[in-house]
Structure formats: structure tokens, C-alpha cells
PDB file of C-alpha atoms in Angstrom:
ATOM      1  CA  MET A 606     -14.976  -2.023 -25.221  1.00  0.00           C
ATOM      2  CA  LEU A 607     -13.819  -5.064 -22.943  1.00  0.00           C
ATOM      3  CA  VAL A 608     -10.110  -6.313 -23.021  1.00  0.00           C
ATOM      4  CA  GLU A 609     -10.124 -10.067 -23.019  1.00  0.00           C
ATOM      5  CA  LYS A 610      -8.603 -12.069 -19.951  1.00  0.00           C
ATOM      6  CA  PRO A 611      -7.086  -8.919 -18.371  1.00  0.00           C
ATOM      7  CA  ILE A 612      -5.531 -10.980 -15.467  1.00  0.00           C
ATOM      8  CA  ASP A 613      -5.207 -14.986 -15.643  1.00  0.00           C
ATOM      9  CA  LYS A 614      -2.986 -17.928 -15.481  1.00  0.00           C
ATOM     10  CA  SER A 615      -1.586 -18.204 -18.878  1.00  0.00           C
ATOM     11  CA  GLY A 616       2.124 -18.116 -19.082  1.00  0.00           C
ATOM     12  CA  GLU A 617       2.231 -19.757 -15.627  1.00  0.00           C
ATOM     13  CA  TYR A 618       5.764 -20.686 -14.867  1.00  0.00           C
ATOM     14  CA  LYS A 619       6.427 -24.578 -13.664  1.00  0.00           C
ATOM     15  CA  ILE A 620       8.436 -24.522 -10.232  1.00  0.00           C
ATOM     16  CA  LEU A 621      10.891 -27.066 -10.376  1.00  0.00           C
ATOM     17  CA  LYS A 622      12.437 -26.607  -6.913  1.00  0.00           C
ATOM     18  CA  SER A 623      12.046 -23.713  -4.286  1.00  0.00           C
ATOM     19  CA  GLU A 624      14.563 -22.934  -1.341  1.00  0.00           C
ATOM     20  CA  TYR A 625      13.619 -20.366   1.309  1.00  0.00           C
ATOM     21  CA  LEU A 626      16.784 -18.011   1.931  1.00  0.00           C
ATOM     22  CA  HIS A 627      15.872 -15.956   4.481  1.00  0.00           C
ATOM     23  CA  LYS A 628      12.459 -16.133   7.047  1.00  0.00           C
ATOM     24  CA  ARG A 629      11.867 -12.951   8.960  1.00  0.00           C
ATOM     25  CA  PRO A 630       8.617 -11.594   9.761  1.00  0.00           C
ATOM     26  CA  TRP A 631       9.071  -8.381   7.414  1.00  0.00           C
ATOM     27  CA  LEU A 632      11.362  -9.975   4.916  1.00  0.00           C
ATOM     28  CA  THR A 633      11.034 -13.618   3.475  1.00  0.00           C
ATOM     29  CA  ALA A 634      13.235 -14.443   0.566  1.00  0.00           C
ATOM     30  CA  ARG A 635      13.203 -17.633  -1.436  1.00  0.00           C
ATOM     31  CA  VAL A 636      14.685 -18.769  -4.808  1.00  0.00           C
ATOM     32  CA  ASP A 637      13.012 -20.540  -7.231  1.00  0.00           C
ATOM     33  CA  SER A 638      13.981 -22.846 -10.219  1.00  0.00           C
ATOM     34  CA  VAL A 639      11.243 -22.129 -12.511  1.00  0.00           C
ATOM     35  CA  GLN A 640      10.572 -23.864 -16.171  1.00  0.00           C
ATOM     36  CA  LEU A 641       8.727 -21.233 -18.523  1.00  0.00           C
ATOM     37  CA  PRO A 642       6.184 -22.159 -20.951  1.00  0.00           C
ATOM     38  CA  ASN A 643       9.012 -22.449 -23.671  1.00  0.00           C
ATOM     39  CA  GLY A 644      11.103 -25.016 -22.150  1.00  0.00           C
ATOM     40  CA  ILE A 645      13.697 -22.266 -20.774  1.00  0.00           C
ATOM     41  CA  VAL A 646      14.716 -22.920 -17.118  1.00  0.00           C
ATOM     42  CA  ASN A 647      15.917 -19.991 -14.942  1.00  0.00           C
ATOM     43  CA  ASP A 648      17.450 -21.738 -11.827  1.00  0.00           C
ATOM     44  CA  GLU A 649      17.296 -18.126 -10.053  1.00  0.00           C
ATOM     45  CA  TYR A 650      13.935 -16.792 -10.045  1.00  0.00           C
ATOM     46  CA  TYR A 651      14.037 -14.612  -6.199  1.00  0.00           C
ATOM     47  CA  VAL A 652      10.277 -14.074  -4.664  1.00  0.00           C
ATOM     48  CA  LEU A 653       9.945 -11.553  -1.546  1.00  0.00           C
ATOM     49  CA  GLU A 654       6.949 -13.009   0.423  1.00  0.00           C
ATOM     50  CA  TYR A 655       5.462  -9.858   2.398  1.00  0.00           C
ATOM     51  CA  PRO A 656       1.971  -9.813   3.837  1.00  0.00           C
ATOM     52  CA  ASP A 657      -0.773  -7.922   2.304  1.00  0.00           C
ATOM     53  CA  TRP A 658      -0.968  -4.086   2.952  1.00  0.00           C
ATOM     54  CA  VAL A 659      -3.815  -1.577   3.292  1.00  0.00           C
ATOM     55  CA  ASN A 660      -3.908   2.431   2.541  1.00  0.00           C
ATOM     56  CA  VAL A 661      -6.197   4.749   2.913  1.00  0.00           C
ATOM     57  CA  ILE A 662      -7.565   8.012   1.464  1.00  0.00           C
ATOM     58  CA  ALA A 663      -9.345   9.469   4.495  1.00  0.00           C
ATOM     59  CA  ILE A 664     -10.854  12.853   4.207  1.00  0.00           C
ATOM     60  CA  THR A 665     -12.278  14.817   7.161  1.00  0.00           C
ATOM     61  CA  GLU A 666     -15.844  15.870   7.608  1.00  0.00           C
ATOM     62  CA  ASP A 667     -14.943  19.464   6.588  1.00  0.00           C
ATOM     63  CA  GLY A 668     -12.890  18.185   3.849  1.00  0.00           C
ATOM     64  CA  TYR A 669      -9.167  17.905   4.855  1.00  0.00           C
ATOM     65  CA  PHE A 670      -7.149  15.197   3.495  1.00  0.00           C
ATOM     66  CA  VAL A 671      -5.512  13.102   6.592  1.00  0.00           C
ATOM     67  CA  MET A 672      -2.173  12.780   5.530  1.00  0.00           C
ATOM     68  CA  GLU A 673       1.165  11.594   7.445  1.00  0.00           C
ATOM     69  CA  ARG A 674       4.515  12.358   7.268  1.00  0.00           C
ATOM     70  CA  GLN A 675       7.329  10.151   8.412  1.00  0.00           C
ATOM     71  CA  TYR A 676      10.949   9.257   8.008  1.00  0.00           C
ATOM     72  CA  ARG A 677      11.902   6.380   5.694  1.00  0.00           C
ATOM     73  CA  HIS A 678      14.929   4.850   6.261  1.00  0.00           C
ATOM     74  CA  ALA A 679      15.862   3.006   2.845  1.00  0.00           C
ATOM     75  CA  LEU A 680      15.513   6.355   0.923  1.00  0.00           C
ATOM     76  CA  GLY A 681      16.608   8.343   3.856  1.00  0.00           C
ATOM     77  CA  ASN A 682      13.752  11.108   3.174  1.00  0.00           C
ATOM     78  CA  THR A 683      10.961  12.092   5.469  1.00  0.00           C
ATOM     79  CA  CYS A 684       7.768  11.922   3.178  1.00  0.00           C
ATOM     80  CA  TYR A 685       4.119  12.881   3.025  1.00  0.00           C
ATOM     81  CA  GLU A 686       2.443   9.436   2.407  1.00  0.00           C
ATOM     82  CA  LEU A 687      -1.123   8.220   3.229  1.00  0.00           C
ATOM     83  CA  PRO A 688      -2.025   6.378   6.443  1.00  0.00           C
ATOM     84  CA  CYS A 689      -1.030   2.573   5.348  1.00  0.00           C
ATOM     85  CA  GLY A 690       0.351  -0.689   7.159  1.00  0.00           C
ATOM     86  CA  VAL A 691       0.268  -4.395   7.102  1.00  0.00           C
ATOM     87  CA  MET A 692      -2.648  -6.578   7.647  1.00  0.00           C
ATOM     88  CA  GLU A 693      -2.626  -8.651  10.641  1.00  0.00           C
ATOM     89  CA  GLU A 694      -3.586 -12.339  10.281  1.00  0.00           C
ATOM     90  CA  GLY A 695      -7.167 -13.077  10.313  1.00  0.00           C
ATOM     91  CA  GLU A 696      -8.300  -9.611   9.386  1.00  0.00           C
ATOM     92  CA  SER A 697     -10.050  -8.430   6.107  1.00  0.00           C
ATOM     93  CA  PRO A 698      -8.587  -5.527   3.952  1.00  0.00           C
ATOM     94  CA  LEU A 699     -11.589  -2.996   5.592  1.00  0.00           C
ATOM     95  CA  GLU A 700     -10.833  -4.399   8.880  1.00  0.00           C
ATOM     96  CA  SER A 701      -7.066  -3.712   8.522  1.00  0.00           C
ATOM     97  CA  ALA A 702      -7.574  -0.236   6.845  1.00  0.00           C
ATOM     98  CA  LYS A 703      -9.798   0.564   9.873  1.00  0.00           C
ATOM     99  CA  ARG A 704      -7.457   0.011  12.096  1.00  0.00           C
ATOM    100  CA  GLU A 705      -4.693   1.575  10.704  1.00  0.00           C
ATOM    101  CA  LEU A 706      -6.180   4.662  10.275  1.00  0.00           C
ATOM    102  CA  GLU A 707      -7.081   4.889  14.008  1.00  0.00           C
ATOM    103  CA  GLU A 708      -3.691   3.421  15.065  1.00  0.00           C
ATOM    104  CA  GLU A 709      -1.668   6.017  13.079  1.00  0.00           C
ATOM    105  CA  THR A 710      -3.952   9.410  13.066  1.00  0.00           C
ATOM    106  CA  GLY A 711      -6.643   8.903  16.035  1.00  0.00           C
ATOM    107  CA  TYR A 712      -9.082   9.248  12.988  1.00  0.00           C
ATOM    108  CA  GLY A 713     -12.148   6.841  12.383  1.00  0.00           C
ATOM    109  CA  GLY A 714     -15.937   6.485  11.281  1.00  0.00           C
ATOM    110  CA  GLY A 715     -17.099   7.622   8.288  1.00  0.00           C
ATOM    111  CA  GLN A 716     -18.362   5.949   5.432  1.00  0.00           C
ATOM    112  CA  TRP A 717     -15.870   3.641   3.399  1.00  0.00           C
ATOM    113  CA  VAL A 718     -15.093   2.772  -0.185  1.00  0.00           C
ATOM    114  CA  HIS A 719     -12.821   0.155  -1.686  1.00  0.00           C
ATOM    115  CA  LEU A 720     -11.044   1.959  -4.473  1.00  0.00           C
ATOM    116  CA  MET A 721      -8.471  -0.656  -5.719  1.00  0.00           C
ATOM    117  CA  ASP A 722      -5.834  -3.446  -5.309  1.00  0.00           C
ATOM    118  CA  ILE A 723      -2.531  -3.090  -6.565  1.00  0.00           C
ATOM    119  CA  SER A 724       0.298  -5.156  -6.547  1.00  0.00           C
ATOM    120  CA  PRO A 725       3.915  -3.728  -5.425  1.00  0.00           C
ATOM    121  CA  ASN A 726       5.569  -5.523  -7.842  1.00  0.00           C
ATOM    122  CA  PRO A 727       4.255  -8.613  -9.584  1.00  0.00           C
ATOM    123  CA  GLY A 728       7.622  -9.833 -10.643  1.00  0.00           C
ATOM    124  CA  SER A 729       9.053 -10.235  -7.365  1.00  0.00           C
ATOM    125  CA  GLN A 730       6.682  -9.984  -4.610  1.00  0.00           C
ATOM    126  CA  THR A 731       3.707 -11.975  -3.689  1.00  0.00           C
ATOM    127  CA  ASN A 732       1.568  -9.403  -1.843  1.00  0.00           C
ATOM    128  CA  MET A 733      -1.299  -6.936  -2.652  1.00  0.00           C
ATOM    129  CA  ALA A 734      -2.127  -3.580  -1.531  1.00  0.00           C
ATOM    130  CA  HIS A 735      -5.544  -2.856  -0.739  1.00  0.00           C
ATOM    131  CA  CYS A 736      -7.074   0.543  -1.111  1.00  0.00           C
ATOM    132  CA  PHE A 737      -9.616   2.572   0.325  1.00  0.00           C
ATOM    133  CA  VAL A 738     -11.286   5.528   0.700  1.00  0.00           C
ATOM    134  CA  ALA A 739     -12.733   6.718   3.689  1.00  0.00           C
ATOM    135  CA  THR A 740     -14.998  10.159   3.476  1.00  0.00           C
ATOM    136  CA  GLY A 741     -16.526  12.132   6.600  1.00  0.00           C
ATOM    137  CA  VAL A 742     -13.680  10.516   9.408  1.00  0.00           C
ATOM    138  CA  LYS A 743     -13.565  12.690  12.475  1.00  0.00           C
ATOM    139  CA  LYS A 744     -10.966  12.590  15.187  1.00  0.00           C
ATOM    140  CA  VAL A 745     -11.946   9.414  17.445  1.00  0.00           C
ATOM    141  CA  CYS A 746      -8.884   9.032  19.673  1.00  0.00           C
ATOM    142  CA  LYS A 747      -5.130  10.067  20.101  1.00  0.00           C
ATOM    143  CA  PRO A 748      -3.045   7.699  17.879  1.00  0.00           C
ATOM    144  CA  HIS A 749      -1.403   4.730  19.479  1.00  0.00           C
ATOM    145  CA  LEU A 750       1.627   4.028  17.270  1.00  0.00           C
ATOM    146  CA  ASP A 751       4.002   0.924  17.552  1.00  0.00           C
ATOM    147  CA  ARG A 752       7.078   1.784  19.259  1.00  0.00           C
ATOM    148  CA  THR A 753       9.157   1.552  16.359  1.00  0.00           C
ATOM    149  CA  GLU A 754       6.524   4.826  14.393  1.00  0.00           C
ATOM    150  CA  ASP A 755       7.267   8.194  14.371  1.00  0.00           C
ATOM    151  CA  ILE A 756       4.352   9.703  12.453  1.00  0.00           C
ATOM    152  CA  GLU A 757       3.362  13.297  12.142  1.00  0.00           C
ATOM    153  CA  VAL A 758      -0.370  13.700  11.329  1.00  0.00           C
ATOM    154  CA  HIS A 759      -1.240  16.777   9.095  1.00  0.00           C
ATOM    155  CA  LEU A 760      -4.653  17.736   7.542  1.00  0.00           C
ATOM    156  CA  LEU A 761      -4.067  19.159   4.213  1.00  0.00           C
ATOM    157  CA  GLU A 762      -6.693  20.822   1.685  1.00  0.00           C
ATOM    158  CA  LYS A 763      -7.644  19.153  -1.658  1.00  0.00           C
ATOM    159  CA  ASP A 764      -5.671  21.716  -3.597  1.00  0.00           C
ATOM    160  CA  GLU A 765      -2.165  20.865  -1.290  1.00  0.00           C
ATOM    161  CA  VAL A 766      -2.608  17.090  -2.035  1.00  0.00           C
ATOM    162  CA  LYS A 767      -2.686  17.793  -5.577  1.00  0.00           C
ATOM    163  CA  TYR A 768       0.155  20.021  -5.481  1.00  0.00           C
ATOM    164  CA  LEU A 769       2.177  17.506  -3.789  1.00  0.00           C
ATOM    165  CA  MET A 770       0.954  14.988  -6.203  1.00  0.00           C
ATOM    166  CA  ASP A 771       1.646  17.357  -9.552  1.00  0.00           C
ATOM    167  CA  ASN A 772       5.198  18.269  -8.332  1.00  0.00           C
ATOM    168  CA  ASN A 773       6.525  14.784  -7.466  1.00  0.00           C
ATOM    169  CA  LEU A 774       6.549  15.251  -3.888  1.00  0.00           C
ATOM    170  CA  ILE A 775       4.780  12.259  -2.971  1.00  0.00           C
ATOM    171  CA  ILE A 776       7.185   9.788  -3.800  1.00  0.00           C
ATOM    172  CA  GLN A 777       5.618   6.451  -2.838  1.00  0.00           C
ATOM    173  CA  ALA A 778       4.082   4.896  -6.034  1.00  0.00           C
ATOM    174  CA  LEU A 779       1.529   2.510  -4.090  1.00  0.00           C
ATOM    175  CA  MET A 780       0.136   5.682  -2.278  1.00  0.00           C
ATOM    176  CA  LEU A 781       0.180   7.843  -5.577  1.00  0.00           C
ATOM    177  CA  ALA A 782      -1.721   4.915  -7.627  1.00  0.00           C
ATOM    178  CA  PRO A 783      -4.505   5.294  -5.591  1.00  0.00           C
ATOM    179  CA  LEU A 784      -4.487   9.200  -5.170  1.00  0.00           C
ATOM    180  CA  TRP A 785      -4.021   9.770  -9.070  1.00  0.00           C
ATOM    181  CA  ARG A 786      -7.334   7.428  -9.545  1.00  0.00           C
ATOM    182  CA  PHE A 787      -9.277   9.589  -6.930  1.00  0.00           C
ATOM    183  CA  PHE A 788      -8.659  12.527  -8.396  1.00  0.00           C
ATOM    184  CA  SER A 789      -9.215  11.256 -11.772  1.00  0.00           C
ATOM    185  CA  ASP A 790     -12.860   9.970 -10.768  1.00  0.00           C
ATOM    186  CA  SER A 791     -15.417  12.956 -11.024  1.00  0.00           C
ATOM    187  CA  LYS A 792     -17.702  10.878  -8.848  1.00  0.00           C
ATOM    188  CA  MET A 793     -15.215  11.409  -6.037  1.00  0.00           C
ATOM    189  CA  VAL A 794     -13.839  14.613  -6.083  1.00  0.00           C
TER     190      VAL A 794
END
């Protein structure tokens, strides 16, 4: 069964006015005055503009998942995550994913498959997260982290990753979505 028009422009708001409140590389915020299709005007619709992101489910030649642990200041917790990052201008999602995996973990190579694209928050954010699966990766270099990154690389067995997911111990939604999709696809697991 096919669902008709799963994503389209019906219901699009008319932008009456738009003003930037803050413009920085990592946080750009604007407020739009918009008119809904029913004629109602919302004078304060806040939008956060971010560059697109990538994340990678990376699995080594011997079946280990390449995971990261890093402190996330907004939540005040150190968490397990997938290798991930912001796309740089001019990069394709695949180029960005390969770069981020190597920079953050030192792993590379392997066979790459695009898994899915997801919106972090379509109600207020403009960006997409592009998700990939890389199988057969191997250590190709030392990680070369940005000066503000403090990342520990961990190799976990499939059952360990599944345990973290089942017990709500991976809390980043943009990483859980592709992990759940990966584990639900019998062709991938």
C-alpha cells in the first residue's frame, strides 16, 4: 500500500516578514511573521537555521560498532553516540560522513550505504541529518579532533549496542532513529 503525498508543500505558510535575531556559525535564529492557509497570522514564528548534519553507523571488518563517548554540555551528561558532525560547505553528505568518521575515530574505508535522511525538528529547524551505514571499516589513522572536541572511541559488540538502545542509554534521537532502522532491517543486521 502506498501513502499518497507523504511529503509535499500543501499547507505552506506565506512569509509576511522575516528578521534575523542572531547570526553566528553555530546558531542563527530568525523570527518570521507568517500567514497560515486559513488566514490566521502568527507574528512570532521562530526558526533556527543550522547546516545539515551527518551520522554514521560504522561497523569494523570483525563486526564491532565504532561508537563514541563524549560530554554533552547542554544535558550535562557523557553519552554514547554515533560518529557524527556538521557538513562543511561544498561537501556531499557522503563526503562529509566519511570525513567525520575518519576525523573523530581514525576509521575509514569499507562499503557505504545511505540509510535515511531525517529532520531534527521540522517545526523550528531548517536542517536535515543524513544517516549512513559503513561496513568493513578499519583503523586508517589516528583521530584528528577539533580543538573543542574531547571524544573517546569505543568498539562495541552488536549485543552491547542493542542493550544500550533497549535500556534508553543512547539518548540522542538523531542517532537512535537510524540505529533502530538498522536493527529492524533484517538485510542489514
